[in-house]
mmCIF file of C-alpha atoms (C1' of nucleotides) in Angstrom:
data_model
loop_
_atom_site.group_PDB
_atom_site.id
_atom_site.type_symbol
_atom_site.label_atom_id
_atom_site.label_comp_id
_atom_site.label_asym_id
_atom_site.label_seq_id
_atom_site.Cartn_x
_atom_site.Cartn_y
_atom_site.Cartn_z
ATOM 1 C CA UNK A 1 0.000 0.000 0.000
ATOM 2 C CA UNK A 2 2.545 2.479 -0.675
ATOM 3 C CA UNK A 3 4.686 2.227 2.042
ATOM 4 C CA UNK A 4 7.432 4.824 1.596
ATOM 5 C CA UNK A 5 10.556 3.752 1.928
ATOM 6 C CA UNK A 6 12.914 3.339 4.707
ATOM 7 C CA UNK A 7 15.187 6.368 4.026
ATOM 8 C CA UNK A 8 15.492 8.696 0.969
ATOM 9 C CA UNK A 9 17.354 6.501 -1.425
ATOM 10 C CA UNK A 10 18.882 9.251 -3.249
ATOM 11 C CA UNK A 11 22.403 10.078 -2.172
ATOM 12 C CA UNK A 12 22.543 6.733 0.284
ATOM 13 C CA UNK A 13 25.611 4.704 -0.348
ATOM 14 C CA UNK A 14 25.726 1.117 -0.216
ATOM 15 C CA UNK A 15 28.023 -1.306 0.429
ATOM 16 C CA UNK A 16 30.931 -2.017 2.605
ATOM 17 C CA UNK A 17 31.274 0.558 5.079
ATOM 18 C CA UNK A 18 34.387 2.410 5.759
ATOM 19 C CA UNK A 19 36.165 2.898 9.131
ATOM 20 C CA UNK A 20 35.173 6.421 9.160
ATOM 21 C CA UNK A 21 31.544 5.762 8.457
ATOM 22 C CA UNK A 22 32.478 3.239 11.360
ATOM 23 C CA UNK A 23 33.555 5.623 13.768
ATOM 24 C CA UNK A 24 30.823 8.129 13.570
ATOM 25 C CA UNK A 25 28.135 5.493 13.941
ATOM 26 C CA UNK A 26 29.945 3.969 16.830
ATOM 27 C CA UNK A 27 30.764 7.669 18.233
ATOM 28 C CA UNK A 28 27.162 8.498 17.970
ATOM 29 C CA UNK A 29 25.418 5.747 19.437
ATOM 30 C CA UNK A 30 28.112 5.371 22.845
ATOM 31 C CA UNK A 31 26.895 8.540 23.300
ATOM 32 C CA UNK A 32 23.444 8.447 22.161
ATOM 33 C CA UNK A 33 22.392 4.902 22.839
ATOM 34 C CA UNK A 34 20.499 3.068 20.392
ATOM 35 C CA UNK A 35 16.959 5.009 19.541
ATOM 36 C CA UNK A 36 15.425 5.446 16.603
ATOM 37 C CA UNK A 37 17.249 4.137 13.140
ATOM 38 C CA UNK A 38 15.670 6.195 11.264
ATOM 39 C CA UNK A 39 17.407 9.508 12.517
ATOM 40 C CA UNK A 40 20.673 8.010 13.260
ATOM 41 C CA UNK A 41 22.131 8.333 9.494
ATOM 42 C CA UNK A 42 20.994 12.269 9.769
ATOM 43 C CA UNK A 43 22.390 13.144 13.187
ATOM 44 C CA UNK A 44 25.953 10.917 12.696
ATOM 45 C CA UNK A 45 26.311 12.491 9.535
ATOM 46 C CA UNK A 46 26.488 9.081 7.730
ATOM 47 C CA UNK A 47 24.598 9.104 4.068
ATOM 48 C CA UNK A 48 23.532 5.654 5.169
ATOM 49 C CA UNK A 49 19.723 4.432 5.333
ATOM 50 C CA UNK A 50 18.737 3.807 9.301
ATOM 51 C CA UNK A 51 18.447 -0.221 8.424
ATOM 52 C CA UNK A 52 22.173 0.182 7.569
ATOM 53 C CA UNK A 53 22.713 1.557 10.594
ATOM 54 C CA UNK A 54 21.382 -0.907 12.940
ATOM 55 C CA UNK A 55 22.597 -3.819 10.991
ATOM 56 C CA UNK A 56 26.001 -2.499 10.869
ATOM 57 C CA UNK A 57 25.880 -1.990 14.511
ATOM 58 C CA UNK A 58 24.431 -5.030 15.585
ATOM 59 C CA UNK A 59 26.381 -7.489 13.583
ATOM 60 C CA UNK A 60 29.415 -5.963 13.204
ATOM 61 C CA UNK A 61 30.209 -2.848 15.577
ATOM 62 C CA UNK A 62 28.635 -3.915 19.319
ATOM 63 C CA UNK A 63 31.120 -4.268 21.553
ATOM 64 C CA UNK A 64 29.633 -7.007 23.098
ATOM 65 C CA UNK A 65 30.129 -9.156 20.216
ATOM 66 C CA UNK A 66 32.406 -12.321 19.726
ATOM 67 C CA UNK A 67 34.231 -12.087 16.892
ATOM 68 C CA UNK A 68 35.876 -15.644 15.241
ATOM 69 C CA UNK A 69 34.489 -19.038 14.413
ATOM 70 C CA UNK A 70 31.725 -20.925 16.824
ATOM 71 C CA UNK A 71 33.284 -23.164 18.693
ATOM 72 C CA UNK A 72 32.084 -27.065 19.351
ATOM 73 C CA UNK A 73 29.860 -26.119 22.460
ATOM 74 C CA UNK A 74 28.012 -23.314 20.539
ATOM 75 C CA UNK A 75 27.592 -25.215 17.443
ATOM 76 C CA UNK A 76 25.987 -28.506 19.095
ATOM 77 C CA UNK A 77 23.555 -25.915 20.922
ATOM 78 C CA UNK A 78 22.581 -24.107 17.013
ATOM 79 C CA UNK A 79 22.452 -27.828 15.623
ATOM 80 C CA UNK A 80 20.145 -29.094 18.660
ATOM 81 C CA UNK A 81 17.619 -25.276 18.919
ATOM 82 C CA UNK A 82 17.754 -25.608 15.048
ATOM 83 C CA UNK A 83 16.229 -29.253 15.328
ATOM 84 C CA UNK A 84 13.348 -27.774 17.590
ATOM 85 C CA UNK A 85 13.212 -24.252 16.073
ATOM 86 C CA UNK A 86 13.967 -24.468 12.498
ATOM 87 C CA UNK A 87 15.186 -20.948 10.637
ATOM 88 C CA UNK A 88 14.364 -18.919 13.592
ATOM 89 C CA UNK A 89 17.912 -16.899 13.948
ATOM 90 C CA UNK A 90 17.030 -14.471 15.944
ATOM 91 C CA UNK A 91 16.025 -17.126 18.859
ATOM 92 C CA UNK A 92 18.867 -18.693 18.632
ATOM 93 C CA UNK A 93 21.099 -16.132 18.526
ATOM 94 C CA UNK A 94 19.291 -15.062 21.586
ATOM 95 C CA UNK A 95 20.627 -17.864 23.469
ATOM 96 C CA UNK A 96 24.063 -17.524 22.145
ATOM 97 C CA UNK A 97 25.605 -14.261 23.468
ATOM 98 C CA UNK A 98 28.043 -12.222 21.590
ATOM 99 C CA UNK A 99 26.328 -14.010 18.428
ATOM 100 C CA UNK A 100 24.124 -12.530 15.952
ATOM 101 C CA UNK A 101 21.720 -14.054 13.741
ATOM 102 C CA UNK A 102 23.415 -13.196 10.603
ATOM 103 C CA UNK A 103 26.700 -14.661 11.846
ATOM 104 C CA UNK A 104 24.452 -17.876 13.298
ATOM 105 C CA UNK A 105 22.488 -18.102 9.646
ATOM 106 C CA UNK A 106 25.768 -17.828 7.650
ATOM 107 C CA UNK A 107 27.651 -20.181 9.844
ATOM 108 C CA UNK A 108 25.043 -22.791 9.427
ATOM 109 C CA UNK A 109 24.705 -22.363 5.904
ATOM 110 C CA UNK A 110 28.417 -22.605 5.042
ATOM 111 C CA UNK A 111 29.633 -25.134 7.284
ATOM 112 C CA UNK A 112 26.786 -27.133 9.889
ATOM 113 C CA UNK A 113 24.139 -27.938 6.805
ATOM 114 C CA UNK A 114 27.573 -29.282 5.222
ATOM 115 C CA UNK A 115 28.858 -31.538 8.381
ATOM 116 C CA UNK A 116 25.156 -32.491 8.869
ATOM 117 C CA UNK A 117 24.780 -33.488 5.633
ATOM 118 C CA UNK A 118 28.589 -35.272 5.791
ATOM 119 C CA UNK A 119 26.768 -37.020 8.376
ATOM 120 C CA UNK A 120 24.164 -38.422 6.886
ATOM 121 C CA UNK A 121 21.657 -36.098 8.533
ATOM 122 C CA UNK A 122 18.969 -33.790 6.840
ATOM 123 C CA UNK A 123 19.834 -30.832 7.817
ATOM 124 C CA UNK A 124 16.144 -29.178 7.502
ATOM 125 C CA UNK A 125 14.277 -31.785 9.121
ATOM 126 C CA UNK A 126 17.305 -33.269 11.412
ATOM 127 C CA UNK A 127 16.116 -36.779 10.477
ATOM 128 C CA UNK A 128 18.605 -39.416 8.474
ATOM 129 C CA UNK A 129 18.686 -38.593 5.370
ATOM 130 C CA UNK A 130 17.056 -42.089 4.334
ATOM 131 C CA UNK A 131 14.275 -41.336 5.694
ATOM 132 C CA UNK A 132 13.968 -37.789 4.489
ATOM 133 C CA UNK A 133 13.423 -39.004 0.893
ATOM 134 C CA UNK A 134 10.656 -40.654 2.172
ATOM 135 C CA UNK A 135 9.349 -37.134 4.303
ATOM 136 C CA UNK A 136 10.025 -35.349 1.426
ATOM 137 C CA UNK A 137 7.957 -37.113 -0.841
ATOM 138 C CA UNK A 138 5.244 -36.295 1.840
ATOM 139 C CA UNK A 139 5.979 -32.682 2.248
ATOM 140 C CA UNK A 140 5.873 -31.967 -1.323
ATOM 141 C CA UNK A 141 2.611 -33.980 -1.920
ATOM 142 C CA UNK A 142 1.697 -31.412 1.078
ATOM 143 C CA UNK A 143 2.521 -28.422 -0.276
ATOM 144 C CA UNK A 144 0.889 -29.490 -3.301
ATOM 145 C CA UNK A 145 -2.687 -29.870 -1.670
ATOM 146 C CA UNK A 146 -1.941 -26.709 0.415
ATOM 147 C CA UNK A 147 -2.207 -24.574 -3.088
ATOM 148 C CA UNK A 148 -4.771 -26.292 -4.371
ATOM 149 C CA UNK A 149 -6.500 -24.979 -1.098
ATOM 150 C CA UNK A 150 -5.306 -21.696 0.401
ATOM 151 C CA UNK A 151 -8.078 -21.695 2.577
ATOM 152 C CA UNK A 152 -6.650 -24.595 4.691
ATOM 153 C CA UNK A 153 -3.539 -22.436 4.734
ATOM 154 C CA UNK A 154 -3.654 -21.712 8.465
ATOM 155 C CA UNK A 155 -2.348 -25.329 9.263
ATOM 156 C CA UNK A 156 0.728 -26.159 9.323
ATOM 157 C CA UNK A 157 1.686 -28.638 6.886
ATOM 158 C CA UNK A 158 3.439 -30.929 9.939
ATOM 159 C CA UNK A 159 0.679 -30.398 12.080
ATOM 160 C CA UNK A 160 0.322 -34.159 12.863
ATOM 161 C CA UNK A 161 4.230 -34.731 13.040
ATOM 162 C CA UNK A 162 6.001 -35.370 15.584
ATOM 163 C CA UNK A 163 8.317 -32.903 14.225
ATOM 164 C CA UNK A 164 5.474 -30.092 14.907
ATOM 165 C CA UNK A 165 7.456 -26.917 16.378
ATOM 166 C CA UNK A 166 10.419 -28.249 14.883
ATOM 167 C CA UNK A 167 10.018 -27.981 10.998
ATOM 168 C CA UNK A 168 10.907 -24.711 9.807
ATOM 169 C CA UNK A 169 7.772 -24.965 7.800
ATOM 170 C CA UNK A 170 5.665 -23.815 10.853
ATOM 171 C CA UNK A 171 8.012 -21.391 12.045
ATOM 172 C CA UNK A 172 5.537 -18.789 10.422
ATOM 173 C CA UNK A 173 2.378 -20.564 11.854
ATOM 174 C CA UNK A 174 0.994 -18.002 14.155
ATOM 175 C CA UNK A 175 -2.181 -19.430 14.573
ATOM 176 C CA UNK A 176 -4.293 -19.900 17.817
ATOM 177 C CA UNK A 177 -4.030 -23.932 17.467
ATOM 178 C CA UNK A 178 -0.522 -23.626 16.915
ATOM 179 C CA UNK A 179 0.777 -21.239 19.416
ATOM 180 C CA UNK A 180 -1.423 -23.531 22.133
ATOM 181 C CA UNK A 181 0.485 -26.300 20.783
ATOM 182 C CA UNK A 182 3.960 -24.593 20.841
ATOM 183 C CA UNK A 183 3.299 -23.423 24.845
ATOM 184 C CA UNK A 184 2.793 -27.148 25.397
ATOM 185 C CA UNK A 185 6.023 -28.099 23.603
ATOM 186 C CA UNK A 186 7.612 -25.438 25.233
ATOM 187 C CA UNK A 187 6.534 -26.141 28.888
ATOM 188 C CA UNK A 188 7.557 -30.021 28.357
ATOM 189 C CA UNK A 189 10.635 -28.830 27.002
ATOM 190 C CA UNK A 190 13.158 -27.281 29.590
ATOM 191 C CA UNK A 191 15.649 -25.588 26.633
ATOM 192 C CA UNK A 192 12.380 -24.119 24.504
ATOM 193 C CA UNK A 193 10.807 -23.206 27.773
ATOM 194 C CA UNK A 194 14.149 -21.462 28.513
ATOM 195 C CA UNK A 195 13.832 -19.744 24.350
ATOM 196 C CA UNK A 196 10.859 -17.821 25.365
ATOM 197 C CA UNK A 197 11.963 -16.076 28.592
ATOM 198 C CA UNK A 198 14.330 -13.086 27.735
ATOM 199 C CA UNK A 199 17.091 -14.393 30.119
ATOM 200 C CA UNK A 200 20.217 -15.849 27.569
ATOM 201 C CA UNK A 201 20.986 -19.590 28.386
ATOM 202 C CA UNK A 202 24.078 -19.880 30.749
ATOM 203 C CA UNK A 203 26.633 -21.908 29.289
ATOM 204 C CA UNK A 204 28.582 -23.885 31.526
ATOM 205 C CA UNK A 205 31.904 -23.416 29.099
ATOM 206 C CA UNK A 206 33.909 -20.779 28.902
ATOM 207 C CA UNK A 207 33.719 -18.363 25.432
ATOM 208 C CA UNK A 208 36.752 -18.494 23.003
ATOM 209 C CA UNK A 209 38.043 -15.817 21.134
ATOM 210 C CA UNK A 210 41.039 -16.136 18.392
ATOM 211 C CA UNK A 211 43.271 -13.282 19.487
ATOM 212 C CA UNK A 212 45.175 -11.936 16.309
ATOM 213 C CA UNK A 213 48.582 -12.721 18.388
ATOM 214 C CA UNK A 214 47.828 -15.107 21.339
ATOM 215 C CA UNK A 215 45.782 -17.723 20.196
ATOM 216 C CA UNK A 216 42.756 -18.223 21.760
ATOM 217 C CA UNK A 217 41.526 -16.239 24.435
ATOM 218 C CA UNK A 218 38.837 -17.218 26.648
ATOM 219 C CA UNK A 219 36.380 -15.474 28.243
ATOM 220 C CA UNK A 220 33.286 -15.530 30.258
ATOM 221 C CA UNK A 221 29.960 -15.527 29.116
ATOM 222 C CA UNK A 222 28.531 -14.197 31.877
ATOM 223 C CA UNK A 223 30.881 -11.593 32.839
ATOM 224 C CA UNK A 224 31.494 -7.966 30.238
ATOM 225 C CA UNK A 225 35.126 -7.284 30.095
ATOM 226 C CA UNK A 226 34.638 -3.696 30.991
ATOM 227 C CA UNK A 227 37.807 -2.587 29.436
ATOM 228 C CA UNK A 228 36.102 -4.191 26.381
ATOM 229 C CA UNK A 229 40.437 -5.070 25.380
ATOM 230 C CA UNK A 230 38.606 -7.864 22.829
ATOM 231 C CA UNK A 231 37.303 -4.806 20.922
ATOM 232 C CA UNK A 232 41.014 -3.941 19.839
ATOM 233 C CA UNK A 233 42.239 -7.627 19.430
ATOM 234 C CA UNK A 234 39.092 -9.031 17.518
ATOM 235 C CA UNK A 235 37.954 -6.120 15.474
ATOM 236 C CA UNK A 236 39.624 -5.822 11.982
ATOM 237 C CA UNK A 237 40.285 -2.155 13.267
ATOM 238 C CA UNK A 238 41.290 -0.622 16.786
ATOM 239 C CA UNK A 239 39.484 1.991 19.224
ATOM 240 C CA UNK A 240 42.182 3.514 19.117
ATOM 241 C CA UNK A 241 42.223 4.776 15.718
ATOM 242 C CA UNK A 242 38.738 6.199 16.233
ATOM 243 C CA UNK A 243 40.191 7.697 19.164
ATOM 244 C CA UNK A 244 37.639 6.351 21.987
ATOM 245 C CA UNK A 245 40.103 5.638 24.333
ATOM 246 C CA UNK A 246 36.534 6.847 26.560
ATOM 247 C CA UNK A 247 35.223 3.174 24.707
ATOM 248 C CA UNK A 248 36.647 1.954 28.319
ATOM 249 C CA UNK A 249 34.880 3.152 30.954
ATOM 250 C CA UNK A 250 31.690 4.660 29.446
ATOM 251 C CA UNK A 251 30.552 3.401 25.975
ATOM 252 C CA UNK A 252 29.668 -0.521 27.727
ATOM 253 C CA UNK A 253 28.208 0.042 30.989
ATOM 254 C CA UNK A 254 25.835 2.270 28.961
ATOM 255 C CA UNK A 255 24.820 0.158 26.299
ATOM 256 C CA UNK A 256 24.363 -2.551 28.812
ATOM 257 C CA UNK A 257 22.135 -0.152 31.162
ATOM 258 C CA UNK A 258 19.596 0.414 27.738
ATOM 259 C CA UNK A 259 19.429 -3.352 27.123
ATOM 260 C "C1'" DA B 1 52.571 -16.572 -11.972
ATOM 261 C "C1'" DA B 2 48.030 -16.394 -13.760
ATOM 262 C "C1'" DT B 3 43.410 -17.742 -13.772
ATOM 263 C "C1'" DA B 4 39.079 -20.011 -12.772
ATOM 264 C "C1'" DG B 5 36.091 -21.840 -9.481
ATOM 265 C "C1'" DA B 6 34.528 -22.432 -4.772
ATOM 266 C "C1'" DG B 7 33.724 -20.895 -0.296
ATOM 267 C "C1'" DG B 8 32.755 -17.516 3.216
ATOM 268 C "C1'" DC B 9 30.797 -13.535 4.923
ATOM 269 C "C1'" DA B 10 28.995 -8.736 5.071
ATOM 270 C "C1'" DA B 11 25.353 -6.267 3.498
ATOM 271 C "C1'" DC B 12 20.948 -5.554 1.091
ATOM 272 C "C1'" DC B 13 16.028 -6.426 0.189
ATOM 273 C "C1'" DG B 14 11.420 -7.140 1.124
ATOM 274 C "C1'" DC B 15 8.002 -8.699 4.165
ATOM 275 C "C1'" DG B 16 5.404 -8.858 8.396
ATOM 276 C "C1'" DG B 17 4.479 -7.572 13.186
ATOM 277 C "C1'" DA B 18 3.965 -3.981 16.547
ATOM 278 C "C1'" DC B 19 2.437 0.268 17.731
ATOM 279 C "C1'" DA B 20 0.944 5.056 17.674
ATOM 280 C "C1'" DG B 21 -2.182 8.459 15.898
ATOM 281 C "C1'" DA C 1 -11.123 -0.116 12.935
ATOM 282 C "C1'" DC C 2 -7.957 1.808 9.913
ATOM 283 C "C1'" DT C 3 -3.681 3.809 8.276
ATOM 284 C "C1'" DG C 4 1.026 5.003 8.388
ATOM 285 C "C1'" DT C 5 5.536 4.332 10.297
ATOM 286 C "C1'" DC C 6 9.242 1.937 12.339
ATOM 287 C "C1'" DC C 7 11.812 -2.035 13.565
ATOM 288 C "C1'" DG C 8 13.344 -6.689 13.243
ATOM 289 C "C1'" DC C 9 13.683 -10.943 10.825
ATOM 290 C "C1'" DG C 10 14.900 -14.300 7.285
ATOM 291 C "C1'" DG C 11 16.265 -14.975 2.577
ATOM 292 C "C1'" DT C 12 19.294 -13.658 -0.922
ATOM 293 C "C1'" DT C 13 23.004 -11.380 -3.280
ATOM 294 C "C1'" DG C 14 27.462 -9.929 -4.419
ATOM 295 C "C1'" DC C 15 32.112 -9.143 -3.308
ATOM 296 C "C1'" DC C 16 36.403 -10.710 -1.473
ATOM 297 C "C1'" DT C 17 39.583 -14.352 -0.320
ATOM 298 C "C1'" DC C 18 41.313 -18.824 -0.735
ATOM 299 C "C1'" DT C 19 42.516 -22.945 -3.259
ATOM 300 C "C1'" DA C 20 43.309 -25.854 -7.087
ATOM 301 C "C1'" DT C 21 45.011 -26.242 -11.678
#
DNA sequence: AATAGAGGCAACCGCGGACAG
DNA sequence: ACTGTCCGCGGTTGCCTCTAT
């Protein structure tokens, strides 16, 4: 219906972004906070659309994220809430602190559906994939029926599987029937039960970090280095050359205070 | 050393939900 | 109840780097 669009398109770049563009977005929002998207390209003085903006900062800029590959711990736990959540990124992600959903989505696409597959393991329905031929088959006489019928569209074409809140098919379901049905699921299961409160899962293992000189680092999950030192080892450029040596003591404690 | 192909990742696009007026 | 706006999400694209030839 006419929606306009999210910025005006004339005279916003695209594309990679530069370390200055970088350092006014970071400079702004450490002393802004994060509020309203739309405005930040104007008042940092980027020619960026607010979308940009946010994705920039929250997949590549936060301090609080972990930079480097996921390590064995974190990818059993996005194999095992993939199983039960399907494409849901953000979820996971939730669960997994320091990573983002874009990191999550482009780690499993380029190396877990791989492995799984190495395996011998479906990767979208988490089943062998002998028997996914077979559940295939079924889905796609599914689908088939389901647009011969929109009408029926509201249910979920794995409503009677056992696989019900797990098929990334129903992850758009949003009807009545099937949020009743994922409460259920979720109440039986502790780790989905634990997906829908807002409190991260605590991971009994400690984080690593590939430190550009001394190897791995690790690192708690629970505990914010305040001197946020990771920033200047993991980051493909320093605080230092944006010169917010005030990064330290200011810039975390209040990002953490608006989340 | 040069080149083609593959892999990996950052960024963009478009849609849908939430919310305010 | 309706409309417009904003934000967040998931899918996709395109560029850069790595590897094999």
């Amino acid at each position: 219906m006419g929606r306009q669009p999210c910025c005006d398109k004339l005279g916003v770049k695209k594309g990679p972004w530069t370390a200055e563009e970088d350092k006014k977005l970071i400079n702004f929002i450490l002393t802004n906070g994060q509020c309203c998207w739309r405005a930040v390209p104007k008042l940092a003085g980027l020619r960026r659309c607010g979308k940009s903006c946010r994705l920039r900062w929250t997949n590549y800029l936060r301090p609080d994220l972990k930079r480097g590959l996921l390590n064995q711990a974190e990818e059993q736990l996005v194999i095992d809430l993939h199983a039960r959540l399907g494409n849901r990124w953000s979820k996971i992600a939730s669960k997994l602190p320091g990573r983002t959903d874009n990191e999550i989505k482009n780690h499993w696409n380029t190396h877990i559906k791989k492995k799984l597959i190495k395996m011998g393991i479906d990767p979208v329905t988490h089943e062998p994939l002998n028997n996914v031929e077979k559940s295939q088959q079924n889905y796609q006489s599914v689908q088939t029926e389901e647009k011969h019928s929109q009408s029926e569209a509201a249910d979920a074409p794995f409503a009677s599987s056992k696989e019900t809140a797990c098929s990334p098919a129903d992850q758009n379901s949003s009807s009545d029937e099937a949020s009743a049905r994922d409460n259920n699921l979720y109440e039986k299961d502790p780790l989905i039960s634990c997906l829908f409160r807002d409190d991260p899962l605590q991971l009994d293992f400690p984080w690593e970090f590939p430190s550009s000189e001394e190897g791995l680092t690790t690192f708690s999950a629970s505990s914010w280095d305040p001197s946020c030192q990771w920033l200047l080892d993991c980051q493909d450029f320093g605080v230092h050359d944006f010169g917010f040596e005030c990064f330290n003591d200011f810039g975390v404690g209040a990002n953490r205070e608006r989340e």
